[in-house]
mmCIF file of C-alpha atoms and ligand atoms in Angstrom:
data_model
loop_
_atom_site.group_PDB
_atom_site.id
_atom_site.type_symbol
_atom_site.label_atom_id
_atom_site.label_comp_id
_atom_site.label_asym_id
_atom_site.label_seq_id
_atom_site.Cartn_x
_atom_site.Cartn_y
_atom_site.Cartn_z
ATOM 1 C CA UNK A 80 14.350 24.758 -24.301
ATOM 2 C CA UNK A 81 15.451 21.004 -23.813
ATOM 3 C CA UNK A 82 17.414 18.953 -21.454
ATOM 4 C CA UNK A 83 20.419 18.811 -23.913
ATOM 5 C CA UNK A 84 20.793 22.602 -24.211
ATOM 6 C CA UNK A 85 20.644 23.054 -20.395
ATOM 7 C CA UNK A 86 23.559 20.436 -19.987
ATOM 8 C CA UNK A 87 26.248 21.951 -22.268
ATOM 9 C CA UNK A 88 28.141 24.038 -22.382
ATOM 10 C CA UNK A 89 29.036 24.905 -18.709
ATOM 11 C CA UNK A 90 29.617 28.567 -17.564
ATOM 12 C CA UNK A 91 33.277 28.363 -18.895
ATOM 13 C CA UNK A 92 32.209 27.203 -22.217
ATOM 14 C CA UNK A 93 33.188 23.518 -21.956
ATOM 15 C CA UNK A 94 31.303 20.626 -23.700
ATOM 16 C CA UNK A 95 32.751 17.911 -21.457
ATOM 17 C CA UNK A 96 36.645 18.178 -22.008
ATOM 18 C CA UNK A 97 36.245 20.367 -25.232
ATOM 19 C CA UNK A 98 35.919 23.996 -25.785
ATOM 20 C CA UNK A 99 36.855 26.765 -23.270
ATOM 21 C CA UNK A 100 38.661 30.085 -24.099
ATOM 22 C CA UNK A 101 42.338 30.400 -24.337
ATOM 23 C CA UNK A 102 42.765 34.062 -25.132
ATOM 24 C CA UNK A 103 45.634 36.362 -25.446
ATOM 25 C CA UNK A 104 45.523 38.648 -22.354
ATOM 26 C CA UNK A 105 44.534 41.827 -24.344
ATOM 27 C CA UNK A 106 41.351 40.082 -25.689
ATOM 28 C CA UNK A 107 40.172 38.960 -22.263
ATOM 29 C CA UNK A 108 38.286 41.913 -21.363
ATOM 30 C CA UNK A 109 36.546 41.949 -24.805
ATOM 31 C CA UNK A 110 35.413 38.469 -24.591
ATOM 32 C CA UNK A 111 34.167 39.004 -21.063
ATOM 33 C CA UNK A 112 32.107 41.911 -22.682
ATOM 34 C CA UNK A 113 30.794 39.695 -25.509
ATOM 35 C CA UNK A 114 29.790 36.950 -23.016
ATOM 36 C CA UNK A 115 27.911 39.401 -20.744
ATOM 37 C CA UNK A 116 26.125 41.001 -23.772
ATOM 38 C CA UNK A 117 25.025 37.689 -25.070
ATOM 39 C CA UNK A 118 23.918 36.421 -21.641
ATOM 40 C CA UNK A 119 21.601 39.422 -21.508
ATOM 41 C CA UNK A 120 20.478 39.654 -25.097
ATOM 42 C CA UNK A 121 19.668 35.918 -25.515
ATOM 43 C CA UNK A 122 16.904 36.591 -23.114
ATOM 44 C CA UNK A 123 15.904 39.898 -24.386
ATOM 45 C CA UNK A 124 12.501 40.124 -26.204
ATOM 46 C CA UNK A 125 13.709 43.178 -28.277
ATOM 47 C CA UNK A 126 16.797 41.422 -29.562
ATOM 48 C CA UNK A 127 14.661 38.088 -30.284
ATOM 49 C CA UNK A 128 11.977 40.117 -31.913
ATOM 50 C CA UNK A 129 14.300 41.908 -34.369
ATOM 51 C CA UNK A 130 16.050 38.644 -35.083
ATOM 52 C CA UNK A 131 12.847 36.990 -36.008
ATOM 53 C CA UNK A 132 11.994 40.041 -38.276
ATOM 54 C CA UNK A 133 15.214 39.765 -40.011
ATOM 55 C CA UNK A 134 14.875 36.086 -40.625
ATOM 56 C CA UNK A 135 11.567 36.263 -42.194
ATOM 57 C CA UNK A 136 11.713 39.678 -44.028
ATOM 58 C CA UNK A 137 15.466 39.916 -45.078
ATOM 59 C CA UNK A 138 16.662 36.323 -45.145
ATOM 60 C CA UNK A 139 13.473 34.696 -46.507
ATOM 61 C CA UNK A 140 12.955 32.135 -43.691
ATOM 62 C CA UNK A 141 11.469 29.579 -43.103
ATOM 63 C CA UNK A 142 13.310 27.761 -45.926
ATOM 64 C CA UNK A 143 11.430 24.794 -47.170
ATOM 65 C CA UNK A 144 12.115 21.036 -46.931
ATOM 66 C CA UNK A 145 12.107 19.233 -50.292
ATOM 67 C CA UNK A 146 11.256 15.512 -50.780
ATOM 68 C CA UNK A 147 13.866 14.253 -53.289
ATOM 69 C CA UNK A 148 11.722 12.077 -55.045
ATOM 70 C CA UNK A 149 13.854 11.324 -58.176
ATOM 71 C CA UNK A 150 17.054 10.897 -56.136
ATOM 72 C CA UNK A 151 15.199 8.500 -53.732
ATOM 73 C CA UNK A 152 14.093 6.294 -56.528
ATOM 74 C CA UNK A 153 17.529 6.310 -58.110
ATOM 75 C CA UNK A 154 19.412 5.515 -54.882
ATOM 76 C CA UNK A 155 16.709 2.868 -53.917
ATOM 77 C CA UNK A 156 15.675 2.266 -50.281
ATOM 78 C CA UNK A 157 15.100 5.113 -47.992
ATOM 79 C CA UNK A 158 13.160 8.305 -48.854
ATOM 80 C CA UNK A 159 15.594 11.368 -49.033
ATOM 81 C CA UNK A 160 14.605 14.761 -47.963
ATOM 82 C CA UNK A 161 16.467 18.012 -48.011
ATOM 83 C CA UNK A 162 16.423 21.105 -45.734
ATOM 84 C CA UNK A 163 16.904 23.887 -48.351
ATOM 85 C CA UNK A 164 19.440 26.261 -46.804
ATOM 86 C CA UNK A 165 20.598 26.766 -50.340
ATOM 87 C CA UNK A 166 17.422 29.151 -50.514
ATOM 88 C CA UNK A 167 18.325 31.391 -47.484
ATOM 89 C CA UNK A 168 19.568 34.824 -48.805
ATOM 90 C CA UNK A 169 23.097 34.657 -50.112
ATOM 91 C CA UNK A 170 22.695 31.137 -50.859
ATOM 92 C CA UNK A 171 23.807 29.259 -47.550
ATOM 93 C CA UNK A 172 23.369 28.794 -43.981
ATOM 94 C CA UNK A 173 26.017 31.029 -42.976
ATOM 95 C CA UNK A 174 23.884 34.126 -43.036
ATOM 96 C CA UNK A 175 21.777 32.649 -40.034
ATOM 97 C CA UNK A 176 24.762 33.319 -37.781
ATOM 98 C CA UNK A 177 26.219 36.352 -39.459
ATOM 99 C CA UNK A 178 22.857 38.390 -39.191
ATOM 100 C CA UNK A 179 22.694 37.414 -35.459
ATOM 101 C CA UNK A 180 26.384 38.592 -34.859
ATOM 102 C CA UNK A 181 25.634 41.914 -36.671
ATOM 103 C CA UNK A 182 22.505 42.264 -34.416
ATOM 104 C CA UNK A 183 24.656 41.528 -31.372
ATOM 105 C CA UNK A 184 27.156 44.087 -32.477
ATOM 106 C CA UNK A 185 24.455 46.641 -32.875
ATOM 107 C CA UNK A 186 23.084 46.028 -29.351
ATOM 108 C CA UNK A 187 26.576 46.354 -27.998
ATOM 109 C CA UNK A 188 26.989 49.721 -29.633
ATOM 110 C CA UNK A 189 29.765 48.382 -32.100
ATOM 111 C CA UNK A 190 30.226 50.136 -35.549
ATOM 112 C CA UNK A 191 32.250 47.553 -37.213
ATOM 113 C CA UNK A 192 32.544 43.829 -38.189
ATOM 114 C CA UNK A 193 35.759 42.089 -38.571
ATOM 115 C CA UNK A 194 36.683 38.485 -39.761
ATOM 116 C CA UNK A 195 38.839 36.223 -41.679
ATOM 117 C CA UNK A 196 37.595 34.171 -44.601
ATOM 118 C CA UNK A 197 39.020 31.172 -46.492
ATOM 119 C CA UNK A 198 37.067 30.465 -49.699
ATOM 120 C CA UNK A 199 35.134 33.830 -49.037
ATOM 121 C CA UNK A 200 31.698 32.407 -48.159
ATOM 122 C CA UNK A 201 31.864 33.766 -44.496
ATOM 123 C CA UNK A 202 33.393 37.120 -45.801
ATOM 124 C CA UNK A 203 30.340 37.520 -48.135
ATOM 125 C CA UNK A 204 27.764 36.646 -45.290
ATOM 126 C CA UNK A 205 29.309 38.951 -42.822
ATOM 127 C CA UNK A 206 29.596 41.742 -45.339
ATOM 128 C CA UNK A 207 25.919 41.258 -46.085
ATOM 129 C CA UNK A 208 25.105 41.793 -42.404
ATOM 130 C CA UNK A 209 27.411 44.804 -42.188
ATOM 131 C CA UNK A 210 25.621 46.499 -45.048
ATOM 132 C CA UNK A 211 22.101 45.567 -43.575
ATOM 133 C CA UNK A 212 23.185 47.263 -40.224
ATOM 134 C CA UNK A 213 25.042 50.089 -41.629
ATOM 135 C CA UNK A 214 28.342 49.014 -40.098
ATOM 136 C CA UNK A 215 31.908 49.053 -41.479
ATOM 137 C CA UNK A 216 33.374 45.674 -42.444
ATOM 138 C CA UNK A 217 36.952 44.473 -42.631
ATOM 139 C CA UNK A 218 37.625 41.063 -44.081
ATOM 140 C CA UNK A 219 41.117 39.486 -44.050
ATOM 141 C CA UNK A 220 41.836 37.058 -46.734
ATOM 142 C CA UNK A 221 45.081 35.157 -47.920
ATOM 143 C CA UNK A 222 46.368 36.443 -51.265
ATOM 144 C CA UNK A 223 46.183 32.861 -52.751
ATOM 145 C CA UNK A 224 42.454 32.417 -51.765
ATOM 146 C CA UNK A 225 41.858 35.940 -53.233
ATOM 147 C CA UNK A 226 43.066 34.812 -56.454
ATOM 148 C CA UNK A 227 41.292 31.566 -56.462
ATOM 149 C CA UNK A 228 37.907 33.032 -55.261
ATOM 150 C CA UNK A 229 38.013 36.291 -57.120
ATOM 151 C CA UNK A 230 34.174 36.503 -57.573
ATOM 152 C CA UNK A 231 33.698 36.529 -53.684
ATOM 153 C CA UNK A 232 36.306 39.250 -53.325
ATOM 154 C CA UNK A 233 34.216 41.289 -55.863
ATOM 155 C CA UNK A 234 31.035 40.583 -53.851
ATOM 156 C CA UNK A 235 32.520 41.663 -50.568
ATOM 157 C CA UNK A 236 33.656 44.882 -52.306
ATOM 158 C CA UNK A 237 30.218 45.519 -53.865
ATOM 159 C CA UNK A 238 28.752 44.920 -50.428
ATOM 160 C CA UNK A 239 30.969 47.756 -49.160
ATOM 161 C CA UNK A 240 33.642 45.660 -47.149
ATOM 162 C CA UNK A 241 37.294 46.441 -47.066
ATOM 163 C CA UNK A 242 39.188 43.231 -48.038
ATOM 164 C CA UNK A 243 42.627 43.153 -46.515
ATOM 165 C CA UNK A 244 45.114 40.886 -48.485
ATOM 166 C CA UNK A 245 47.230 38.807 -46.307
ATOM 167 C CA UNK A 246 50.712 37.975 -47.863
ATOM 168 C CA UNK A 247 52.504 36.115 -45.012
ATOM 169 C CA UNK A 248 53.355 32.535 -44.982
ATOM 170 C CA UNK A 249 51.127 30.176 -47.131
ATOM 171 C CA UNK A 250 48.766 33.148 -47.746
ATOM 172 C CA UNK A 251 45.698 31.257 -46.912
ATOM 173 C CA UNK A 252 43.267 30.759 -44.108
ATOM 174 C CA UNK A 253 45.565 30.302 -41.114
ATOM 175 C CA UNK A 254 47.488 33.550 -41.778
ATOM 176 C CA UNK A 255 44.134 35.339 -42.552
ATOM 177 C CA UNK A 256 43.118 34.410 -38.965
ATOM 178 C CA UNK A 257 46.241 35.582 -37.354
ATOM 179 C CA UNK A 258 45.967 38.911 -39.322
ATOM 180 C CA UNK A 259 42.297 39.469 -38.464
ATOM 181 C CA UNK A 260 42.862 38.780 -34.940
ATOM 182 C CA UNK A 261 45.791 41.090 -34.716
ATOM 183 C CA UNK A 262 43.662 43.938 -36.306
ATOM 184 C CA UNK A 263 40.672 43.147 -34.030
ATOM 185 C CA UNK A 264 42.776 43.495 -30.852
ATOM 186 C CA UNK A 265 43.551 47.016 -32.000
ATOM 187 C CA UNK A 266 40.022 47.945 -32.778
ATOM 188 C CA UNK A 267 37.951 45.828 -30.156
ATOM 189 C CA UNK A 268 36.637 48.868 -28.368
ATOM 190 C CA UNK A 269 34.405 49.548 -31.423
ATOM 191 C CA UNK A 270 34.386 46.377 -33.415
ATOM 192 C CA UNK A 271 33.027 42.882 -33.117
ATOM 193 C CA UNK A 272 34.907 39.862 -34.337
ATOM 194 C CA UNK A 273 32.460 37.573 -36.463
ATOM 195 C CA UNK A 274 33.427 33.909 -36.210
ATOM 196 C CA UNK A 275 32.271 31.854 -39.123
ATOM 197 C CA UNK A 276 31.287 28.586 -37.369
ATOM 198 C CA UNK A 277 30.809 26.781 -34.078
ATOM 199 C CA UNK A 278 34.553 27.112 -33.378
ATOM 200 C CA UNK A 279 36.746 29.585 -31.604
ATOM 201 C CA UNK A 280 37.007 30.623 -27.970
ATOM 202 C CA UNK A 281 33.842 30.736 -25.788
ATOM 203 C CA UNK A 282 31.217 31.951 -26.204
ATOM 204 C CA UNK A 283 31.229 31.596 -30.037
ATOM 205 C CA UNK A 284 30.800 27.815 -30.350
ATOM 206 C CA UNK A 285 27.639 28.058 -28.135
ATOM 207 C CA UNK A 286 26.399 31.492 -29.798
ATOM 208 C CA UNK A 287 26.912 30.272 -33.283
ATOM 209 C CA UNK A 288 25.014 27.034 -32.425
ATOM 210 C CA UNK A 289 22.224 28.966 -30.919
ATOM 211 C CA UNK A 290 22.074 31.173 -33.983
ATOM 212 C CA UNK A 291 21.867 28.127 -36.405
ATOM 213 C CA UNK A 292 19.154 26.383 -34.201
ATOM 214 C CA UNK A 293 16.491 27.938 -36.318
ATOM 215 C CA UNK A 294 17.429 25.336 -39.076
ATOM 216 C CA UNK A 295 16.629 22.451 -36.634
ATOM 217 C CA UNK A 296 13.580 23.823 -35.129
ATOM 218 C CA UNK A 297 11.909 24.612 -38.448
ATOM 219 C CA UNK A 298 13.064 21.291 -39.790
ATOM 220 C CA UNK A 299 11.414 19.131 -37.031
ATOM 221 C CA UNK A 300 8.111 20.992 -37.387
ATOM 222 C CA UNK A 301 8.137 20.987 -41.231
ATOM 223 C CA UNK A 302 9.061 17.140 -41.489
ATOM 224 C CA UNK A 303 6.211 16.400 -38.856
ATOM 225 C CA UNK A 304 3.942 18.435 -41.053
ATOM 226 C CA UNK A 305 4.927 16.716 -44.250
ATOM 227 C CA UNK A 306 5.036 13.087 -43.088
ATOM 228 C CA UNK A 307 3.332 12.814 -39.686
ATOM 229 C CA UNK A 308 6.609 11.554 -38.269
ATOM 230 C CA UNK A 309 10.205 12.278 -37.270
ATOM 231 C CA UNK A 310 12.799 11.354 -39.811
ATOM 232 C CA UNK A 311 14.775 8.170 -39.012
ATOM 233 C CA UNK A 312 18.127 9.660 -39.927
ATOM 234 C CA UNK A 313 19.451 13.191 -39.985
ATOM 235 C CA UNK A 314 22.706 14.146 -41.513
ATOM 236 C CA UNK A 315 24.830 17.045 -42.431
ATOM 237 C CA UNK A 316 28.372 17.811 -43.544
ATOM 238 C CA UNK A 317 30.834 18.935 -41.004
ATOM 239 C CA UNK A 318 33.571 21.421 -41.618
ATOM 240 C CA UNK A 319 33.671 23.563 -38.364
ATOM 241 C CA UNK A 320 30.337 22.214 -37.878
ATOM 242 C CA UNK A 321 27.756 24.995 -37.799
ATOM 243 C CA UNK A 322 25.133 23.703 -40.348
ATOM 244 C CA UNK A 323 25.299 20.301 -38.788
ATOM 245 C CA UNK A 324 24.774 21.610 -35.058
ATOM 246 C CA UNK A 325 22.017 23.723 -36.547
ATOM 247 C CA UNK A 326 20.083 20.965 -38.027
ATOM 248 C CA UNK A 327 20.983 18.342 -35.213
ATOM 249 C CA UNK A 328 19.860 20.858 -32.533
ATOM 250 C CA UNK A 329 16.146 20.099 -33.667
ATOM 251 C CA UNK A 330 16.509 16.442 -33.008
ATOM 252 C CA UNK A 331 18.905 15.975 -30.336
ATOM 253 C CA UNK A 332 16.408 15.086 -27.570
ATOM 254 C CA UNK A 333 14.643 12.599 -29.937
ATOM 255 C CA UNK A 334 16.345 9.411 -28.946
ATOM 256 C CA UNK A 335 14.824 7.635 -32.069
ATOM 257 C CA UNK A 336 16.439 10.084 -34.515
ATOM 258 C CA UNK A 337 19.840 8.823 -35.601
ATOM 259 C CA UNK A 338 22.230 11.680 -36.042
ATOM 260 C CA UNK A 339 25.235 11.584 -38.694
ATOM 261 C CA UNK A 340 27.991 14.071 -39.316
ATOM 262 C CA UNK A 341 29.857 13.673 -42.670
ATOM 263 C CA UNK A 342 33.339 14.650 -42.748
ATOM 264 C CA UNK A 343 35.441 15.165 -46.153
ATOM 265 C CA UNK A 344 37.737 12.223 -46.911
ATOM 266 C CA UNK A 345 39.434 14.202 -49.759
ATOM 267 C CA UNK A 346 41.488 12.111 -52.011
ATOM 268 C CA UNK A 347 42.665 9.368 -49.529
ATOM 269 C CA UNK A 348 42.990 8.782 -45.673
ATOM 270 C CA UNK A 349 46.581 9.755 -45.718
ATOM 271 C CA UNK A 350 47.211 12.851 -43.476
ATOM 272 C CA UNK A 351 47.288 15.839 -45.787
ATOM 273 C CA UNK A 352 44.784 14.417 -48.293
ATOM 274 C CA UNK A 353 41.585 14.909 -46.248
ATOM 275 C CA UNK A 354 39.913 17.083 -43.458
ATOM 276 C CA UNK A 355 38.246 14.257 -41.410
ATOM 277 C CA UNK A 356 39.238 15.714 -38.036
ATOM 278 C CA UNK A 357 36.825 13.615 -35.953
ATOM 279 C CA UNK A 358 37.758 10.401 -37.833
ATOM 280 C CA UNK A 359 41.547 10.660 -37.625
ATOM 281 C CA UNK A 360 42.227 13.676 -35.167
ATOM 282 C CA UNK A 361 43.660 13.657 -31.605
ATOM 283 C CA UNK A 362 42.774 15.795 -28.569
ATOM 284 C CA UNK A 363 44.461 19.125 -28.741
ATOM 285 C CA UNK A 364 43.805 22.685 -29.188
ATOM 286 C CA UNK A 365 43.596 25.209 -32.167
ATOM 287 C CA UNK A 366 42.504 28.888 -32.317
ATOM 288 C CA UNK A 367 41.989 29.383 -28.636
ATOM 289 C CA UNK A 368 39.763 26.205 -27.699
ATOM 290 C CA UNK A 369 40.291 22.544 -27.043
ATOM 291 C CA UNK A 370 39.014 19.988 -29.420
ATOM 292 C CA UNK A 371 39.965 17.322 -31.809
ATOM 293 C CA UNK A 372 42.743 18.237 -34.189
ATOM 294 C CA UNK A 373 44.616 16.921 -37.209
ATOM 295 C CA UNK A 374 48.419 17.396 -36.273
ATOM 296 C CA UNK A 375 51.540 16.713 -38.303
ATOM 297 C CA UNK A 376 54.534 15.053 -36.779
ATOM 298 C CA UNK A 377 55.811 18.374 -35.192
ATOM 299 C CA UNK A 378 52.448 18.707 -33.433
ATOM 300 C CA UNK A 379 51.370 21.676 -35.634
ATOM 301 C CA UNK A 380 47.949 21.682 -37.329
ATOM 302 C CA UNK A 381 48.293 19.494 -40.393
ATOM 303 C CA UNK A 382 47.702 20.561 -43.972
ATOM 304 C CA UNK A 383 44.153 19.550 -45.154
ATOM 305 C CA UNK A 384 42.681 19.038 -48.507
ATOM 306 C CA UNK A 385 39.068 18.525 -49.770
ATOM 307 C CA UNK A 386 37.199 19.411 -53.034
ATOM 308 C CA UNK A 387 34.999 21.750 -50.825
ATOM 309 C CA UNK A 388 37.152 24.501 -49.531
ATOM 310 C CA UNK A 389 34.442 25.471 -46.975
ATOM 311 C CA UNK A 390 35.362 22.027 -45.085
ATOM 312 C CA UNK A 391 39.035 22.607 -45.028
ATOM 313 C CA UNK A 392 39.758 22.917 -41.317
ATOM 314 C CA UNK A 393 42.324 20.837 -39.309
ATOM 315 C CA UNK A 394 40.074 21.436 -36.159
ATOM 316 C CA UNK A 395 36.233 21.105 -35.457
ATOM 317 C CA UNK A 396 33.767 22.613 -33.244
ATOM 318 C CA UNK A 397 34.170 21.445 -29.540
ATOM 319 C CA UNK A 398 30.528 20.358 -29.291
ATOM 320 C CA UNK A 399 31.005 17.785 -32.082
ATOM 321 C CA UNK A 400 34.132 16.285 -30.476
ATOM 322 C CA UNK A 401 31.951 16.011 -27.361
ATOM 323 C CA UNK A 402 28.880 14.454 -29.156
ATOM 324 C CA UNK A 403 31.309 11.845 -30.675
ATOM 325 C CA UNK A 404 32.349 11.015 -27.209
ATOM 326 C CA UNK A 405 28.892 10.575 -25.813
ATOM 327 C CA UNK A 406 27.868 8.498 -28.757
ATOM 328 C CA UNK A 407 24.883 10.819 -29.518
ATOM 329 C CA UNK A 408 26.023 11.487 -33.122
ATOM 330 C CA UNK A 409 27.997 9.149 -35.406
ATOM 331 C CA UNK A 410 30.707 10.748 -37.585
ATOM 332 C CA UNK A 411 31.465 9.229 -40.884
ATOM 333 C CA UNK A 412 32.813 10.703 -44.125
ATOM 334 C CA UNK A 413 32.391 10.982 -47.914
ATOM 335 C CA UNK A 414 35.404 11.418 -50.234
ATOM 336 C CA UNK A 415 35.815 13.812 -53.166
ATOM 337 C CA UNK A 416 34.760 11.185 -55.828
ATOM 338 C CA UNK A 417 31.461 10.291 -54.373
ATOM 339 C CA UNK A 418 30.651 13.814 -53.462
ATOM 340 C CA UNK A 419 31.326 15.042 -56.971
ATOM 341 C CA UNK A 420 29.115 12.267 -58.302
ATOM 342 C CA UNK A 421 26.358 13.435 -55.715
ATOM 343 C CA UNK A 422 26.737 17.104 -57.131
ATOM 344 C CA UNK A 423 26.143 16.028 -60.625
ATOM 345 C CA UNK A 424 23.320 13.568 -59.446
ATOM 346 C CA UNK A 425 21.445 16.125 -57.585
ATOM 347 C CA UNK A 426 21.597 18.776 -60.222
ATOM 348 C CA UNK A 427 20.386 16.451 -62.957
ATOM 349 C CA UNK A 428 17.786 14.473 -61.145
ATOM 350 C CA UNK A 429 16.338 17.177 -58.902
ATOM 351 C CA UNK A 430 17.230 20.714 -60.440
ATOM 352 C CA UNK A 431 19.199 21.682 -57.455
ATOM 353 C CA UNK A 432 22.926 22.427 -57.918
ATOM 354 C CA UNK A 433 24.377 21.893 -54.335
ATOM 355 C CA UNK A 434 27.546 23.487 -52.975
ATOM 356 C CA UNK A 435 30.319 20.962 -52.909
ATOM 357 C CA UNK A 436 30.150 21.098 -49.216
ATOM 358 C CA UNK A 437 26.548 20.042 -49.070
ATOM 359 C CA UNK A 438 27.149 17.401 -51.708
ATOM 360 C CA UNK A 439 29.004 15.400 -49.070
ATOM 361 C CA UNK A 440 25.684 15.081 -47.190
ATOM 362 C CA UNK A 441 24.109 14.167 -50.452
ATOM 363 C CA UNK A 442 26.691 11.501 -51.096
ATOM 364 C CA UNK A 443 25.987 10.119 -47.624
ATOM 365 C CA UNK A 444 22.220 9.938 -48.246
ATOM 366 C CA UNK A 445 22.668 8.100 -51.630
ATOM 367 C CA UNK A 446 25.001 5.598 -49.933
ATOM 368 C CA UNK A 447 22.951 5.004 -46.851
ATOM 369 C CA UNK A 448 19.575 4.856 -48.700
ATOM 370 C CA UNK A 449 20.181 1.278 -49.748
ATOM 371 C CA UNK A 450 20.704 0.092 -46.184
ATOM 372 C CA UNK A 451 17.591 1.542 -44.926
ATOM 373 C CA UNK A 452 14.474 0.657 -47.137
ATOM 374 C CA UNK A 453 11.325 2.105 -45.791
ATOM 375 C CA UNK A 454 13.074 4.727 -43.626
ATOM 376 C CA UNK A 455 13.586 8.432 -44.205
ATOM 377 C CA UNK A 456 16.803 10.349 -44.306
ATOM 378 C CA UNK A 457 16.760 14.233 -43.780
ATOM 379 C CA UNK A 458 19.894 16.109 -44.900
ATOM 380 C CA UNK A 459 20.891 19.751 -44.582
ATOM 381 C CA UNK A 460 21.511 21.122 -48.001
ATOM 382 C CA UNK A 461 23.744 23.768 -46.512
ATOM 383 C CA UNK A 462 24.258 25.917 -49.673
ATOM 384 C CA UNK A 463 23.828 26.352 -53.430
ATOM 385 C CA UNK A 464 26.489 25.487 -55.888
ATOM 386 C CA UNK A 465 26.628 28.494 -58.024
ATOM 387 C CA UNK A 466 30.099 29.370 -56.642
ATOM 388 C CA UNK A 467 31.458 25.905 -57.641
ATOM 389 C CA UNK A 468 30.147 25.529 -61.166
ATOM 390 C CA UNK A 469 33.108 27.052 -62.913
ATOM 391 C CA UNK A 470 35.706 24.991 -60.907
ATOM 392 C CA UNK A 471 33.708 21.711 -61.345
ATOM 393 C CA UNK A 472 33.162 22.080 -64.965
ATOM 394 C CA UNK A 473 36.566 23.344 -65.829
ATOM 395 C CA UNK A 474 38.267 20.443 -63.844
ATOM 396 C CA UNK A 475 35.810 17.599 -64.245
ATOM 397 C CA UNK A 476 33.364 18.514 -67.110
ATOM 398 C CA UNK A 477 29.846 17.820 -66.950
ATOM 399 C CA UNK A 478 29.681 14.233 -65.566
ATOM 400 C CA UNK A 479 28.861 11.372 -68.054
HETATM 401 C C1 PLP B 143 31.069 27.184 -44.950
HETATM 402 C C2 PLP B 143 30.191 26.104 -45.547
HETATM 403 C C3 PLP B 143 30.170 24.876 -44.882
HETATM 404 C C4 PLP B 143 30.871 24.387 -43.677
HETATM 405 O O1 PLP B 143 30.732 25.051 -42.470
HETATM 406 P P1 PLP B 143 30.115 24.457 -41.179
HETATM 407 O O2 PLP B 143 30.413 25.319 -40.086
HETATM 408 O O3 PLP B 143 30.768 22.960 -41.131
HETATM 409 O O4 PLP B 143 28.536 24.284 -41.454
HETATM 410 C C5 PLP B 143 29.141 23.990 -45.315
HETATM 411 N N1 PLP B 143 28.368 24.217 -46.338
HETATM 412 C C6 PLP B 143 28.325 25.529 -47.026
HETATM 413 C C7 PLP B 143 27.470 25.781 -48.098
HETATM 414 C C8 PLP B 143 29.230 26.575 -46.498
HETATM 415 O O5 PLP B 143 29.364 27.535 -47.158
#
């Protein structure tokens, strides 16, 4: 499609020094099978045709771009636009890769999807895909997260998924990953593991990026149609980095478009208070691939904390670590306070309640708008905020 996508990753899944696949031996043949299937399918007209049909008739794509007139006026300076992934079915960009993973499983003859989930967003999207394809679905979730995110547990069950409570250790995401992988090893002959972002062993960072490219491809075309130009600045929040890679993909070969990834700075820059992996992390490995990681003093993945649980990850997609190194993307951050303010502002001024994750990108746009009069900023509104309204109003009220 473009020079950039022919350049990375290489055959082994490396984006420069980052990526690759460090797998437990029992999983090696299964990942070889996934790589071979994806190589074949990504060039198959039948697969691409069915994926296009699903995007249009089930997900409701293309999602629009909205010009945020009131927010732009209030911020003062640049014109702010948003790609409306909150209008994608299930309310976030995650369904873009979950439907494609489900379709891959179908073409591979698998009958089951397995994954872990933290806040439950990925679990809900994957359970949706499983229902659509008539597959079984098994989602592993820490008991602490299950109590915190009860509505998502209900959703997954309504969608027909089995939710496996994980009671080991801290009973959150890391333990859920271990539990899900253990279960997958035993069932890999008939199940596919559905990774929830541009992370994990090769080929997942590449596949999930490819599945999210639709966001960037649509955006470039829509923005040109709306304004006759390309945006000056394109920005997205970065947890694992899938919604950002999706949007960036549309503009990565356009040298005049500045790309910004916005990490969560939480409550402070102290280790444990944030999840700004590219800002403060070091070269290391996590969950089977090389990337930047936040490590504690024992060299273990550090605890992370942000208002937006979908951004809570002490690692990051390897392609982002690579793009930081090449300088093509600039990584910056927004903290809890300014993201919460952006959550209220977008709700009140535009009638759009954003996910707390997406509010980090909104905060960036509001802050940067002042510095770029006459320019345009396009952000990815990765998801809607319905999931966050109880937490926000019970904890912080309704804003002033
Ligand atoms: C999960 C999630 C994110 C973070 O994931 P990325 O892979 O970094 O995109 C961002 N926004 C929403 C709405 C999410 O649900």
